[in-house]
Amino acid sequence: MTIWTAAILALLPPFALAVALAGSGTPGRRFAAYQLAGSVTVLILTLLAFATDQASITDLALTLVLLNLPGTMLFAVVLERWI
């Protein structure tokens, strides 16, 4: 086990907690959990790129970074209008 895979395994419990919180709870908590899940996913994908030595996975992480902000704004609008 390399240091990269150990770091990925260390980030899995916070990711699982964020996904669990995003599915239930108050709207503010779900919003924060959505943000946390997106950030942790970017970190996991970046570490996975280093662990497997494939630079193409970094493209996925960069795409997620670019789509995370509009997704967050859309989620905020949904929370404001319908919930």
Tab-separated table of C-alpha atoms in Angstrom:
chain	number	residue	atom	x	y	z
A	1	MET	CA	0.000	0.000	0.000
A	2	THR	CA	1.406	3.335	-1.043
A	3	ILE	CA	0.931	6.637	0.692
A	4	TRP	CA	-1.558	7.641	-2.021
A	5	THR	CA	-3.863	4.701	-1.410
A	6	ALA	CA	-3.624	5.248	2.341
A	7	ALA	CA	-4.697	8.862	1.825
A	8	ILE	CA	-7.611	7.735	-0.368
A	9	LEU	CA	-8.727	5.258	2.289
A	10	ALA	CA	-8.488	7.984	4.928
A	11	LEU	CA	-10.824	10.210	2.879
A	12	LEU	CA	-13.510	7.563	2.374
A	13	PRO	CA	-15.178	7.905	5.838
A	14	PRO	CA	-15.646	11.699	5.513
A	15	PHE	CA	-17.035	11.146	2.020
A	16	ALA	CA	-19.473	8.500	3.248
A	17	LEU	CA	-20.569	10.789	6.084
A	18	ALA	CA	-21.133	13.672	3.675
A	19	VAL	CA	-23.208	11.483	1.364
A	20	ALA	CA	-25.279	10.231	4.300
A	21	LEU	CA	-25.887	13.778	5.556
A	22	ALA	CA	-26.765	15.029	2.070
A	23	GLY	CA	-29.668	12.603	1.957
A	24	SER	CA	-31.324	13.655	5.202
A	25	GLY	CA	-31.444	16.479	7.687
A	26	THR	CA	-32.189	20.157	7.500
A	27	PRO	CA	-31.699	22.000	4.205
A	28	GLY	CA	-28.698	23.889	5.566
A	29	ARG	CA	-27.036	20.663	6.630
A	30	ARG	CA	-27.740	19.051	3.267
A	31	PHE	CA	-26.237	22.064	1.510
A	32	ALA	CA	-23.050	21.883	3.587
A	33	ALA	CA	-22.846	18.127	3.068
A	34	TYR	CA	-23.171	18.603	-0.694
A	35	GLN	CA	-20.255	21.037	-0.625
A	36	LEU	CA	-18.151	18.705	1.510
A	37	ALA	CA	-18.893	15.719	-0.731
A	38	GLY	CA	-17.821	17.673	-3.810
A	39	SER	CA	-14.576	18.834	-2.215
A	40	VAL	CA	-13.676	15.391	-0.894
A	41	THR	CA	-14.459	13.833	-4.277
A	42	VAL	CA	-12.028	16.212	-5.967
A	43	LEU	CA	-9.344	15.240	-3.452
A	44	ILE	CA	-10.027	11.525	-3.924
A	45	LEU	CA	-9.846	11.816	-7.725
A	46	THR	CA	-6.600	13.784	-7.533
A	47	LEU	CA	-5.033	11.235	-5.190
A	48	LEU	CA	-6.279	8.442	-7.429
A	49	ALA	CA	-4.498	10.080	-10.361
A	50	PHE	CA	-1.252	10.061	-8.407
A	51	ALA	CA	-1.773	6.515	-7.120
A	52	THR	CA	-2.417	5.026	-10.564
A	53	ASP	CA	-0.023	7.338	-12.423
A	54	GLN	CA	-2.697	8.253	-14.962
A	55	ALA	CA	-3.016	11.931	-15.677
A	56	SER	CA	-6.392	11.514	-17.364
A	57	ILE	CA	-8.088	11.132	-13.970
A	58	THR	CA	-6.955	14.656	-13.144
A	59	ASP	CA	-9.206	15.860	-15.973
A	60	LEU	CA	-12.175	14.399	-14.114
A	61	ALA	CA	-11.176	16.233	-10.944
A	62	LEU	CA	-10.795	19.527	-12.811
A	63	THR	CA	-14.159	19.051	-14.513
A	64	LEU	CA	-15.777	18.392	-11.145
A	65	VAL	CA	-14.225	21.569	-9.749
A	66	LEU	CA	-15.684	23.573	-12.616
A	67	LEU	CA	-19.135	21.978	-12.282
A	68	ASN	CA	-19.283	22.092	-8.486
A	69	LEU	CA	-19.934	25.846	-8.256
A	70	PRO	CA	-22.874	25.971	-10.722
A	71	GLY	CA	-24.280	22.824	-9.119
A	72	THR	CA	-24.068	24.448	-5.717
A	73	MET	CA	-25.803	27.562	-6.967
A	74	LEU	CA	-28.576	25.489	-8.538
A	75	PHE	CA	-29.007	23.508	-5.334
A	76	ALA	CA	-29.254	26.765	-3.376
A	77	VAL	CA	-31.984	28.012	-5.729
A	78	VAL	CA	-33.910	24.757	-5.315
A	79	LEU	CA	-33.620	25.007	-1.551
A	80	GLU	CA	-34.761	28.606	-1.562
A	81	ARG	CA	-37.756	28.197	-3.847
A	82	TRP	CA	-39.197	24.770	-3.190
A	83	ILE	CA	-38.075	23.676	0.238
